Short mmCIF file of C-alpha atoms and ligand atoms in Angstrom, two decimals:
data_model
loop_
_atom_site.label_atom_id
_atom_site.label_comp_id
_atom_site.label_asym_id
_atom_site.label_seq_id
_atom_site.Cartn_x
_atom_site.Cartn_y
_atom_site.Cartn_z
CA UNK A 822 31.70 -162.51 -61.18
CA UNK A 823 31.59 -166.22 -61.68
CA UNK A 824 35.36 -166.59 -61.09
CA UNK A 825 35.17 -164.27 -58.07
CA UNK A 826 32.46 -166.49 -56.63
CA UNK A 827 34.65 -169.55 -57.19
CA UNK A 828 37.63 -167.92 -55.52
CA UNK A 829 35.48 -166.96 -52.55
CA UNK A 830 34.00 -170.43 -52.34
CA UNK A 831 37.41 -172.11 -52.36
CA UNK A 832 38.75 -169.52 -49.91
CA UNK A 833 35.97 -170.41 -47.49
CA UNK A 834 36.22 -174.16 -47.91
CA UNK A 835 37.48 -176.01 -44.87
CA UNK A 836 40.99 -177.51 -45.24
CA UNK A 837 39.57 -181.01 -45.29
CA UNK A 838 37.58 -180.19 -48.44
CA UNK A 839 40.37 -178.62 -50.46
CA UNK A 840 43.93 -179.59 -51.17
CA UNK A 841 46.80 -178.57 -53.43
CA UNK A 842 49.06 -180.87 -55.41
CA UNK A 843 52.20 -180.27 -57.46
CA UNK A 844 52.78 -182.33 -60.62
CA UNK A 845 55.51 -182.38 -63.24
CA UNK A 846 55.29 -183.42 -66.87
CA UNK A 847 58.18 -184.82 -68.91
CA UNK A 848 57.34 -182.29 -71.66
CA UNK A 849 58.29 -179.34 -69.40
CA UNK A 850 55.46 -177.94 -67.26
CA UNK A 851 55.22 -178.03 -63.47
CA UNK A 852 51.60 -177.70 -62.35
CA UNK A 853 49.78 -176.61 -59.23
CA UNK A 854 46.53 -178.58 -59.01
CA UNK A 855 43.47 -177.72 -56.92
CA UNK A 856 41.43 -180.57 -55.49
CA UNK A 857 38.06 -179.63 -54.11
CA UNK A 858 35.79 -182.22 -52.58
CA UNK A 859 32.01 -182.13 -52.39
CA UNK A 860 32.14 -185.10 -50.02
CA UNK A 861 34.61 -187.85 -49.09
CA UNK A 862 34.29 -189.68 -52.40
CA UNK A 863 33.52 -187.03 -55.00
CA UNK A 864 35.38 -183.93 -56.14
CA UNK A 865 37.10 -182.08 -58.94
CA UNK A 866 40.74 -181.60 -59.84
CA UNK A 867 41.77 -178.51 -61.82
CA UNK A 868 44.96 -176.84 -63.00
CA UNK A 869 45.35 -173.75 -60.78
CA UNK A 870 48.59 -172.56 -62.40
CA UNK A 871 51.61 -173.82 -64.28
CA UNK A 872 55.24 -172.93 -64.95
CA UNK A 873 56.33 -173.98 -68.42
CA UNK A 874 60.06 -173.42 -68.56
CA UNK A 875 61.43 -173.61 -65.07
CA UNK A 876 62.80 -177.14 -64.81
CA UNK A 877 64.74 -177.69 -67.99
CA UNK A 878 63.59 -179.84 -70.88
CA UNK A 879 62.51 -183.07 -69.18
CA UNK A 880 61.27 -182.59 -65.58
CA UNK A 881 61.38 -186.06 -64.03
CA UNK A 882 60.96 -185.65 -60.30
CA UNK A 883 59.99 -183.15 -57.62
CA UNK A 884 60.51 -182.81 -53.90
CA UNK A 885 58.67 -180.42 -51.59
CA UNK A 886 59.92 -178.54 -48.53
CA UNK A 887 56.67 -177.05 -47.27
CA UNK A 888 58.36 -175.38 -44.28
CA UNK A 889 60.30 -173.10 -46.63
CA UNK A 890 57.54 -172.94 -49.30
CA UNK A 891 59.94 -174.57 -51.71
CA UNK A 892 59.48 -177.04 -54.53
CA UNK A 893 62.61 -178.56 -56.09
CA UNK A 894 62.46 -180.04 -59.57
CA UNK A 895 64.95 -182.34 -61.30
CA UNK A 896 65.64 -182.48 -65.02
CA UNK A 897 66.21 -185.78 -66.81
CA UNK A 898 67.39 -184.03 -69.97
CA UNK A 899 69.55 -186.41 -71.99
CA UNK A 900 70.90 -183.60 -74.19
CA UNK A 901 74.10 -183.24 -72.16
CA UNK A 902 72.98 -180.47 -69.83
CA UNK A 903 70.11 -179.96 -67.44
CA UNK A 904 68.97 -177.95 -64.44
CA UNK A 905 68.27 -178.36 -60.78
CA UNK A 906 65.47 -175.88 -60.06
CA UNK A 907 63.92 -174.34 -56.99
CA UNK A 908 60.45 -172.75 -57.10
CA UNK A 909 58.90 -170.54 -54.43
CA UNK A 910 55.28 -171.34 -53.58
CA UNK A 911 52.85 -168.64 -52.41
CA UNK A 912 50.01 -169.32 -49.96
CA UNK A 913 47.95 -170.82 -52.79
CA UNK A 914 50.88 -173.04 -53.88
CA UNK A 915 51.31 -171.00 -57.05
CA UNK A 916 54.92 -171.51 -58.12
CA UNK A 917 57.47 -169.01 -59.39
CA UNK A 918 61.04 -169.91 -60.39
CA UNK A 919 63.41 -168.89 -57.59
CA UNK A 920 66.82 -170.34 -58.39
CA UNK A 921 68.43 -172.88 -60.63
CA UNK A 922 71.79 -174.57 -61.01
CA UNK A 923 73.27 -176.16 -64.12
CA UNK A 924 73.65 -179.96 -64.15
CA UNK A 925 74.78 -182.55 -66.68
CA UNK A 926 71.17 -183.78 -66.91
CA UNK A 927 69.74 -187.30 -66.69
CA UNK A 928 68.60 -186.71 -63.08
CA UNK A 929 65.80 -189.04 -61.98
CA UNK A 930 65.53 -188.17 -58.29
CA UNK A 931 66.63 -185.63 -55.70
CA UNK A 932 66.41 -185.00 -51.96
CA UNK A 933 67.52 -182.51 -49.32
CA UNK A 934 69.99 -183.46 -46.58
CA UNK A 935 72.79 -182.28 -44.31
CA UNK A 936 73.54 -179.17 -42.29
CA UNK A 937 71.95 -178.37 -38.93
CA UNK A 938 68.48 -178.43 -40.50
CA UNK A 939 68.97 -181.56 -42.67
CA UNK A 940 68.23 -179.45 -45.72
CA UNK A 941 71.40 -177.50 -46.44
CA UNK A 942 72.42 -179.69 -49.39
CA UNK A 943 70.64 -181.43 -52.24
CA UNK A 944 71.58 -184.79 -53.75
CA UNK A 945 70.61 -185.94 -57.22
CA UNK A 946 70.74 -189.40 -58.83
CA UNK A 947 71.71 -189.67 -62.51
CA UNK A 948 70.46 -192.83 -64.17
CA UNK A 949 72.72 -193.39 -67.17
CA UNK A 950 75.92 -191.59 -66.22
CA UNK A 951 75.67 -193.87 -63.12
CA UNK A 952 76.37 -190.99 -60.73
CA UNK A 953 75.10 -189.25 -57.66
CA UNK A 954 75.90 -185.55 -57.29
CA UNK A 955 75.57 -183.17 -54.35
CA UNK A 956 75.14 -179.38 -54.25
CA UNK A 957 75.07 -176.83 -51.46
CA UNK A 958 71.92 -174.75 -51.06
CA UNK A 959 70.95 -172.09 -51.94
CA UNK A 960 71.28 -172.82 -55.64
CA UNK A 961 72.56 -170.32 -58.16
CA UNK A 962 73.65 -170.18 -61.78
CA UNK A 963 77.23 -170.64 -60.57
CA UNK A 964 76.52 -173.61 -58.25
CA UNK A 965 79.09 -176.39 -58.62
CA UNK A 966 78.82 -179.94 -57.33
CA UNK A 967 80.18 -180.48 -53.82
CA UNK A 968 80.81 -184.09 -54.74
CA UNK A 969 80.14 -186.40 -57.65
CA UNK A 970 80.42 -190.16 -57.26
CA UNK A 971 80.50 -192.41 -60.33
CA UNK A 972 79.73 -196.13 -60.16
CA UNK A 973 80.90 -198.98 -62.33
CA UNK A 974 80.41 -202.74 -62.39
CA UNK A 975 82.56 -205.43 -64.02
CA UNK A 976 79.88 -206.93 -66.26
CA UNK A 977 76.15 -206.50 -67.01
CA UNK A 978 73.60 -207.91 -64.56
CA UNK A 979 71.13 -210.77 -65.08
CA UNK A 980 68.80 -208.50 -67.11
CA UNK A 981 71.41 -206.99 -69.43
CA UNK A 982 68.81 -204.92 -71.30
CA UNK A 983 68.02 -203.07 -68.06
CA UNK A 984 71.17 -203.80 -66.06
CA UNK A 985 73.92 -202.88 -68.55
CA UNK A 986 75.64 -200.77 -65.85
CA UNK A 987 74.83 -199.18 -62.49
CA UNK A 988 71.64 -197.10 -62.52
CA UNK A 989 71.21 -195.19 -59.25
CA UNK A 990 67.48 -194.44 -59.21
CA UNK A 991 66.93 -192.54 -55.97
CA UNK A 992 68.76 -191.01 -53.00
CA UNK A 993 67.13 -190.34 -49.64
CA UNK A 994 67.78 -190.17 -45.91
CA UNK A 995 67.46 -192.93 -43.34
CA UNK A 996 65.40 -192.11 -40.20
CA UNK A 997 68.47 -190.84 -38.28
CA UNK A 998 69.30 -188.52 -41.20
CA UNK A 999 72.95 -189.60 -40.77
CA UNK A 1000 72.96 -191.89 -43.84
CA UNK A 1001 72.10 -191.57 -47.53
CA UNK A 1002 70.43 -194.56 -49.16
CA UNK A 1003 70.76 -195.06 -52.94
CA UNK A 1004 68.89 -197.95 -54.60
CA UNK A 1005 70.82 -199.01 -57.72
CA UNK A 1006 68.59 -200.65 -60.35
CA UNK A 1007 71.49 -201.71 -62.56
CA UNK A 1008 73.80 -203.13 -59.91
CA UNK A 1009 71.20 -205.06 -57.85
CA UNK A 1010 72.14 -203.40 -54.60
CA UNK A 1011 71.43 -200.51 -52.30
CA UNK A 1012 74.31 -198.09 -51.78
CA UNK A 1013 74.73 -196.61 -48.33
CA UNK A 1014 76.75 -193.49 -47.44
CA UNK A 1015 77.62 -191.87 -44.14
CA UNK A 1016 76.89 -188.11 -44.24
CA UNK A 1017 79.22 -185.44 -42.95
CA UNK A 1018 76.46 -183.00 -42.01
CA UNK A 1019 78.76 -179.97 -41.92
CA UNK A 1020 80.39 -180.42 -45.34
CA UNK A 1021 77.70 -182.49 -47.06
CA UNK A 1022 80.36 -185.02 -47.98
CA UNK A 1023 79.33 -188.66 -48.40
CA UNK A 1024 81.55 -191.60 -47.42
CA UNK A 1025 80.69 -195.05 -48.76
CA UNK A 1026 79.58 -197.82 -46.38
CA UNK A 1027 79.37 -201.46 -47.53
CA UNK A 1028 76.53 -201.93 -50.06
CA UNK A 1029 73.46 -204.12 -49.40
CA UNK A 1030 72.78 -206.73 -52.10
CA UNK A 1031 69.25 -207.39 -53.37
CA UNK A 1032 68.24 -210.65 -55.03
CA UNK A 1033 69.79 -211.10 -58.46
CA UNK A 1034 67.64 -209.33 -61.06
CA UNK A 1035 65.57 -207.32 -58.52
CA UNK A 1036 66.57 -203.91 -59.86
CA UNK A 1037 65.88 -201.79 -56.74
CA UNK A 1038 64.38 -198.39 -57.54
CA UNK A 1039 62.76 -196.72 -54.48
CA UNK A 1040 62.23 -197.52 -50.78
CA UNK A 1041 60.94 -196.48 -47.36
CA UNK A 1042 61.87 -197.14 -43.75
CA UNK A 1043 59.39 -198.12 -41.04
CA UNK A 1044 59.79 -198.76 -37.32
CA UNK A 1045 58.07 -202.02 -36.29
CA UNK A 1046 57.80 -203.81 -32.94
CA UNK A 1047 60.57 -206.14 -34.11
CA UNK A 1048 62.86 -203.24 -35.04
CA UNK A 1049 63.57 -200.87 -37.89
CA UNK A 1050 62.77 -202.21 -41.38
CA UNK A 1051 63.52 -201.00 -44.91
CA UNK A 1052 61.10 -201.84 -47.72
CA UNK A 1053 62.48 -201.80 -51.26
CA UNK A 1054 60.53 -201.42 -54.49
CA UNK A 1055 62.27 -203.56 -57.12
CA UNK A 1056 61.45 -202.35 -60.62
CA UNK A 1057 63.10 -205.05 -62.73
CA UNK A 1058 61.62 -208.05 -60.89
CA UNK A 1059 58.36 -206.25 -59.96
CA UNK A 1060 58.77 -207.18 -56.31
CA UNK A 1061 59.04 -205.69 -52.85
CA UNK A 1062 61.79 -206.63 -50.40
CA UNK A 1063 61.90 -206.22 -46.63
CA UNK A 1064 65.31 -205.68 -45.03
CA UNK A 1065 66.24 -205.71 -41.33
CA UNK A 1066 68.07 -202.50 -40.45
CA UNK A 1067 70.90 -202.13 -37.96
CA UNK A 1068 73.48 -199.47 -37.19
CA UNK A 1069 76.09 -202.03 -36.29
CA UNK A 1070 78.02 -202.24 -39.54
CA UNK A 1071 81.67 -201.40 -40.03
CA UNK A 1072 82.39 -197.91 -38.62
CA UNK A 1073 78.84 -197.72 -37.24
CA UNK A 1074 77.40 -198.01 -40.75
CA UNK A 1075 73.76 -198.67 -41.48
CA UNK A 1076 73.25 -202.26 -42.67
CA UNK A 1077 70.38 -203.80 -44.61
CA UNK A 1078 69.75 -207.57 -44.49
CA UNK A 1079 67.14 -208.95 -46.85
CA UNK A 1080 64.53 -210.94 -44.90
CA UNK A 1081 61.56 -211.30 -47.29
CA UNK A 1082 60.67 -210.74 -50.95
CA UNK A 1083 57.19 -210.84 -52.52
CA UNK A 1084 55.96 -210.24 -56.06
CA UNK A 1085 53.92 -207.09 -56.64
CA UNK A 1086 51.43 -209.36 -58.43
CA UNK A 1087 50.76 -211.64 -55.47
CA UNK A 1088 50.47 -215.14 -56.91
CA UNK A 1089 52.54 -214.67 -60.07
CA UNK A 1090 55.92 -213.25 -61.03
CA UNK A 1091 56.30 -210.04 -62.96
CA UNK A 1092 56.95 -210.33 -66.70
CA UNK A 1093 59.77 -208.52 -68.49
CA UNK A 1094 57.18 -206.13 -70.00
CA UNK A 1095 56.07 -205.03 -66.51
CA UNK A 1096 57.94 -202.51 -64.38
CA UNK A 1097 57.02 -201.73 -60.79
CA UNK A 1098 57.67 -198.06 -59.96
CA UNK A 1099 56.71 -196.55 -56.61
CA UNK A 1100 56.31 -197.71 -53.02
CA UNK A 1101 54.50 -195.91 -50.17
CA UNK A 1102 53.67 -196.93 -46.63
CA UNK A 1103 50.73 -195.69 -44.53
CA UNK A 1104 49.70 -197.23 -41.21
CA UNK A 1105 49.95 -201.00 -41.44
CA UNK A 1106 49.85 -201.03 -45.25
CA UNK A 1107 52.38 -200.90 -48.04
CA UNK A 1108 51.42 -199.94 -51.59
CA UNK A 1109 53.41 -200.59 -54.75
CA UNK A 1110 52.58 -199.49 -58.30
CA UNK A 1111 52.72 -201.81 -61.30
CA UNK A 1112 53.37 -200.39 -64.75
CA UNK A 1113 51.93 -202.17 -67.78
CA UNK A 1114 49.95 -205.06 -66.22
CA UNK A 1115 46.64 -203.59 -67.51
CA UNK A 1116 44.94 -205.65 -64.82
CA UNK A 1117 41.84 -203.43 -64.82
CA UNK A 1118 41.40 -203.08 -68.57
CA UNK A 1119 43.08 -201.29 -71.46
CA UNK A 1120 45.55 -198.72 -70.06
CA UNK A 1121 44.38 -199.39 -66.50
CA UNK A 1122 47.29 -200.70 -64.42
CA UNK A 1123 47.27 -201.80 -60.78
CA UNK A 1124 48.56 -200.85 -57.38
CA UNK A 1125 49.41 -203.76 -55.07
CA UNK A 1126 48.38 -203.60 -51.42
CA UNK A 1127 50.32 -205.46 -48.70
CA UNK A 1128 49.55 -205.66 -44.98
CA UNK A 1129 52.56 -205.14 -42.71
CA UNK A 1130 52.94 -206.97 -39.42
CA UNK A 1131 54.00 -203.81 -37.59
CA UNK A 1132 53.14 -205.38 -34.21
CA UNK A 1133 55.58 -208.18 -35.07
CA UNK A 1134 58.71 -208.27 -37.21
CA UNK A 1135 57.36 -206.27 -40.15
CA UNK A 1136 56.59 -209.15 -42.54
CA UNK A 1137 54.54 -208.31 -45.62
CA UNK A 1138 51.37 -210.16 -46.65
CA UNK A 1139 49.90 -209.60 -50.11
CA UNK A 1140 46.30 -208.38 -49.93
CA UNK A 1141 45.07 -207.47 -53.41
CA UNK A 1142 45.52 -205.44 -56.58
CA UNK A 1143 43.51 -202.27 -56.99
CA UNK A 1144 42.85 -199.94 -59.93
CA UNK A 1145 45.42 -197.15 -60.43
CA UNK A 1146 43.10 -195.44 -62.95
CA UNK A 1147 45.98 -194.85 -65.34
CA UNK A 1148 48.60 -196.42 -67.58
CA UNK A 1149 52.17 -196.63 -66.21
CA UNK A 1150 51.52 -195.35 -62.64
CA UNK A 1151 55.03 -193.96 -62.08
CA UNK A 1152 54.42 -191.76 -59.01
CA UNK A 1153 51.81 -191.97 -56.30
CA UNK A 1154 51.53 -190.56 -52.78
CA UNK A 1155 49.15 -190.89 -49.85
CA UNK A 1156 48.09 -187.62 -48.16
CA UNK A 1157 49.00 -186.95 -44.51
CA UNK A 1158 45.45 -187.62 -43.31
CA UNK A 1159 45.74 -191.05 -44.95
CA UNK A 1160 42.34 -190.84 -46.63
CA UNK A 1161 43.29 -189.93 -50.21
CA UNK A 1162 45.89 -191.18 -52.68
CA UNK A 1163 47.15 -189.18 -55.68
CA UNK A 1164 48.25 -191.47 -58.52
CA UNK A 1165 50.11 -190.24 -61.59
CA UNK A 1166 49.59 -192.19 -64.80
CA UNK A 1167 52.79 -191.64 -66.77
CA UNK A 1168 51.58 -192.65 -70.24
CA UNK A 1169 47.95 -191.56 -69.80
CA UNK A 1170 49.38 -188.30 -68.37
CA UNK A 1171 46.65 -188.13 -65.75
CA UNK A 1172 46.39 -187.59 -62.01
CA UNK A 1173 43.76 -189.73 -60.31
CA UNK A 1174 42.64 -189.18 -56.72
CA UNK A 1175 41.24 -192.27 -54.99
CA UNK A 1176 39.79 -192.63 -51.51
CA UNK A 1177 41.67 -194.71 -48.94
CA UNK A 1178 40.13 -196.57 -46.01
CA UNK A 1179 42.78 -196.23 -43.30
CA UNK A 1180 41.36 -199.17 -41.30
CA UNK A 1181 41.28 -201.76 -44.09
CA UNK A 1182 43.93 -200.18 -46.33
CA UNK A 1183 41.60 -200.56 -49.32
CA UNK A 1184 41.63 -197.98 -52.10
CA UNK A 1185 38.72 -196.59 -54.12
CA UNK A 1186 36.45 -195.27 -55.38
CA UNK A 1187 37.88 -192.74 -57.84
CA UNK A 1188 37.28 -189.29 -56.32
CA UNK A 1189 38.61 -187.04 -59.10
CA UNK A 1190 40.75 -187.21 -62.22
CA UNK A 1191 42.52 -184.78 -64.52
CA UNK A 1192 44.32 -185.35 -67.83
CA UNK A 1193 47.43 -183.24 -68.38
CA UNK A 1194 48.25 -183.60 -72.09
CA UNK A 1195 50.27 -184.50 -74.03
CA UNK A 1196 49.96 -188.21 -73.37
CA UNK A 1197 53.11 -190.26 -73.30
CA UNK A 1198 54.01 -192.90 -75.85
CA UNK A 1199 53.75 -196.62 -75.02
CA UNK A 1200 56.81 -197.50 -72.93
CA UNK A 1201 58.35 -194.03 -73.47
CA UNK A 1202 60.00 -191.72 -70.98
CA UNK A 1203 57.32 -189.07 -71.52
CA UNK A 1204 53.91 -188.09 -70.16
CA UNK A 1205 53.36 -187.33 -66.47
CA UNK A 1206 56.49 -187.75 -64.34
CA UNK A 1207 55.66 -186.88 -60.73
CA UNK A 1208 52.85 -185.82 -58.40
CA UNK A 1209 52.95 -184.88 -54.69
CA UNK A 1210 50.52 -183.42 -52.18
CA UNK A 1211 51.51 -179.87 -51.25
CA UNK A 1212 51.05 -180.12 -47.48
C1 LIG B 2714 28.99 -187.21 -53.08
O1 LIG B 2714 28.74 -186.22 -54.05
C2 LIG B 2714 28.38 -186.74 -55.31
C3 LIG B 2714 28.32 -185.58 -56.30
O2 LIG B 2714 27.54 -184.52 -55.80
C4 LIG B 2714 27.07 -187.51 -55.21
O3 LIG B 2714 26.75 -188.07 -56.46
C5 LIG B 2714 27.27 -188.63 -54.20
O4 LIG B 2714 26.04 -189.30 -53.99
C6 LIG B 2714 27.77 -188.07 -52.87
N1 LIG B 2714 28.10 -189.18 -51.99
C7 LIG B 2714 27.76 -189.22 -50.72
C8 LIG B 2714 28.21 -190.41 -49.95
O5 LIG B 2714 27.13 -188.32 -50.19
C1 LIG B 2715 65.33 -210.13 -39.22
O1 LIG B 2715 64.94 -209.94 -37.87
C2 LIG B 2715 64.07 -210.97 -37.38
C3 LIG B 2715 63.72 -210.60 -35.94
O2 LIG B 2715 62.96 -209.44 -35.91
C4 LIG B 2715 64.80 -212.30 -37.43
O3 LIG B 2715 63.91 -213.32 -37.03
C5 LIG B 2715 65.27 -212.59 -38.82
O4 LIG B 2715 66.07 -213.77 -38.84
C6 LIG B 2715 66.12 -211.42 -39.33
N1 LIG B 2715 66.47 -211.69 -40.74
C7 LIG B 2715 67.62 -211.31 -41.27
C8 LIG B 2715 67.85 -211.68 -42.70
O5 LIG B 2715 68.47 -210.65 -40.66
#
C-alpha cells in the first residue's frame, strides 16, 4: 500500500515538482533518477530503475533524444572492444536496451547529426586511438562505421603527460547543424568538419588553434548582440576561451577566432593537479566545473560562474566559485526551466541538485543529493560518468 501511495503521489505531482534524470556510472549501470521537490529548495532524489549491462564495460557518456524517447550511451572500454548503445525510455523514463553496435571502445563522447532530421547518424570521439567515428542509425549488431578519421601530430604538446598525441574529447553540431566541432585536448585545437547531410560524410575544414597548453575538451555556441560566439572549456589549462564565429572560411567553412581566455579560478591559474571538465551556458551566465580544487572542503570541488555580455560582444567576466557538492564534477547540466542544476561528482559518485537563480546566475542551496556507489578512486577514470535531465 505504501508504494502504491507513493506512485499515486508522484503521478499526481505537477511537472514543476517532479523531474527525471539519466545518469551513467563507469562501473556499468545506467540509472533513471526521480527528483521530487517539496518546495523550490528541498527535495529527494531516488533511483527509479537501472540497466546494468546495456552500455558495455565502462559507460562514459550519454546523449538524450527526448523526441524519440531514446537515450544513447557510449562505452569507454579500453579492452579493445566496446559498444554504442541505444535505450528506449517509457513514459516514466525507465530504460530498456533497444539496439547496440560494436565499437573499438575508448569512446568519451557522442552526438546525433545529419539526415533530414539532423539525427540520422551518430558520431563518437575516441580519446586514445585519436579518432572520430560515424555510424548510420538505426544501430544493429552488424553496424559498421560510415567513416573513421584518425589524427596524428608531429610531436607531443606543451603538457606531454596529457598531450602525448591528439585526444578528441567531444563532437557536436554548430547552430546551423552543417558543421561538426571536435575539441582536441591533445592537439590544442578545435577540429571543424563540413557535414554531407545525406551521406553523413565529414570533410575537414581548417582547424582553430587554442592557446598552447589549453587542452580544449567541451564547448557551446551562443548568439550575442555582437555576433555568434563559441565558448571552449579547456581542461588542461583550467580555462574558458571565447571565440568569434564566422562562416566565411575557405569553402564557406566555419571559423573560430580566439578573442578572450579566462582562468576557471578567477584570480589564479589552474595547477597541473586540477582539471576543468564541463561548460554550460544559461541566460547571461556561463558555468564551468573544476575537478580537484577542493575549494569548499575535503572532496568538495567548485563550479566557476561567469557573466556574459550578451548585449555586447559576448565577453566573459568572472563572478565567483560555488560549491559543486562533489569531488571531480565531470558532468553537470542546467534544466530547461533554468532553476535547477544537476551536478555529477565523478569520484564521490554522487548526483547533487542545486537551485539556480536565473536573474543573478547564483547557484545554491543544495536541493537534493544521491550517492551511486561504488565511489571512484582518487584521479581514476571510475565513479559517476554522466548525468542529464530527461526532458
Ligand atoms: C522547504 O521544505 C523543507 C523540508 O520540508 C523545509 O525545511 C523548508 O523550510 C522549506 N522551505 C521553504 C522556503 O518553504
Ligand atoms: C571579435 O569580434 C569583436 C566584435 O564583435 C571584435 O572587436 C574583435 O576584434 C574580434 N576578435 C577576434 C579575435 O576576431
